[in-house]
Amino acid sequence: MLTPDEQAEFLAAIQSVRRVAVRQLAEKPYPANIMRIVPQIQHGIDDLFAQSNMVGKEIACRAGCSFCCHVRVEAKQPEIDYIAHQLKQLPVAELAHIVEHMRIGLAEKQRLAATEPLQRPPCVLLENQQCMIYENRPAVCRKGHSIDAQQCADGTPTIPQHLDIILKAEALMQGVAAAYEDAKLPSISLDFTSALYKTLRS
């Protein structure tokens, strides 16, 4: 629970991001305008973790640790369009492998939803417990973290995280989401992997 002062600071941060994002989105038409703003938000979240490491706030997440990659991930269409654009710069064979891997995974996910609805299948972008698009993963995945990997492995209902990182990352994400609405851009939250697959094939 946030104190009134913390809540006020959080809301002010959202509005500050919103104002900057609205101005940047107005500089160019869609989709050219998102080619600047989306990586700014992604890198901004990455910087929060870099700063955290510098002051000794250890993050337990490591390559091959994919406990959090079994939950539904949502993203806005502008970010999905940006990620799809980045992935389309990959060598043809590499992109084809990713798309085919997604096709198989999404089909399996749909099958499980019909036959074993309580199952939590892994993200369709996981291969050998590694994210296939790690450098281009969405902001919500960049924000997720744990300070105790054992609790993740044990499946505890609440994962210990650094509240200051979560709040700052949320302010970035919510501020940009509000700017999308102001700019009349697609702002509905979509299932990330399904929407990315559809966008990559369009």
XYZ file of C-alpha atoms in Angstrom, residues 36-143:
108
model
C 11.353 6.565 -31.177
C 9.063 6.362 -28.202
C 8.789 2.575 -27.739
C 12.548 1.948 -27.427
C 12.786 4.916 -25.051
C 10.360 3.221 -22.671
C 12.021 -0.179 -23.034
C 15.491 1.257 -22.436
C 14.152 3.371 -19.587
C 13.021 0.230 -17.776
C 16.339 -1.479 -18.513
C 18.109 1.533 -16.989
C 16.097 1.150 -13.778
C 17.591 -2.302 -13.309
C 21.081 -1.107 -14.206
C 20.799 1.614 -11.559
C 19.430 -0.915 -9.087
C 22.473 -3.139 -9.563
C 24.767 -0.159 -9.011
C 23.323 0.499 -5.549
C 23.444 -3.148 -4.533
C 19.794 -4.125 -5.037
C 20.420 -7.593 -6.382
C 18.015 -9.096 -8.911
C 17.753 -12.892 -8.815
C 16.681 -13.314 -12.463
C 19.235 -15.080 -14.668
C 19.368 -16.511 -18.190
C 17.512 -19.822 -18.244
C 15.239 -18.809 -15.364
C 11.764 -18.780 -16.909
C 9.381 -19.188 -13.991
C 7.606 -15.913 -14.830
C 7.264 -16.905 -18.492
C 4.101 -18.904 -17.801
C 1.681 -16.029 -17.375
C -0.418 -14.074 -19.854
C 1.500 -11.091 -21.201
C -0.373 -8.131 -22.624
C 0.881 -5.223 -24.727
C -0.506 -2.372 -26.793
C -0.542 -2.584 -30.579
C 1.988 0.267 -31.037
C 4.607 -1.644 -29.038
C 3.728 -4.862 -30.866
C 4.137 -3.067 -34.206
C 7.541 -1.786 -33.105
C 8.714 -5.217 -31.974
C 7.474 -6.797 -35.207
C 9.376 -4.150 -37.180
C 12.563 -4.967 -35.260
C 12.151 -8.707 -35.733
C 11.611 -8.274 -39.465
C 15.170 -6.939 -39.649
C 16.493 -10.389 -38.647
C 17.874 -12.817 -41.236
C 15.023 -14.491 -43.116
C 15.765 -17.975 -41.754
C 15.934 -16.752 -38.152
C 12.642 -14.900 -38.422
C 10.999 -17.893 -40.113
C 12.163 -20.109 -37.241
C 10.648 -17.736 -34.669
C 7.335 -17.523 -36.524
C 7.085 -21.298 -36.938
C 7.979 -21.816 -33.274
C 5.191 -19.402 -32.365
C 2.700 -21.150 -34.656
C 3.312 -24.502 -32.994
C 3.248 -23.001 -29.511
C 0.034 -21.062 -30.054
C -1.691 -24.171 -31.427
C -0.614 -26.119 -28.341
C -1.732 -23.285 -26.096
C -5.160 -23.321 -27.737
C -5.385 -27.105 -27.329
C -4.536 -26.880 -23.636
C -7.072 -24.096 -23.098
C -9.760 -26.441 -24.408
C -8.638 -29.647 -22.683
C -6.687 -28.564 -19.582
C -7.805 -25.012 -18.749
C -5.975 -24.945 -15.408
C -2.598 -25.527 -17.074
C -0.252 -22.573 -17.434
C 1.685 -23.264 -20.631
C 5.035 -21.580 -21.200
C 5.326 -18.527 -23.412
C 5.438 -19.573 -27.058
C 8.631 -17.531 -27.453
C 10.567 -19.741 -25.053
C 13.075 -22.131 -26.576
C 15.273 -24.192 -24.245
C 14.155 -21.923 -21.385
C 15.489 -18.858 -23.225
C 13.459 -16.006 -24.700
C 13.794 -16.019 -28.482
C 13.270 -12.255 -28.689
C 14.951 -11.208 -25.441
C 16.522 -8.033 -26.848
C 13.125 -7.040 -28.252
C 10.869 -8.259 -25.440
C 8.013 -5.935 -24.417
C 8.109 -3.475 -21.540
C 5.960 -5.641 -19.273
C 8.503 -8.478 -19.529
C 11.360 -6.054 -18.871
C 9.579 -4.816 -15.748
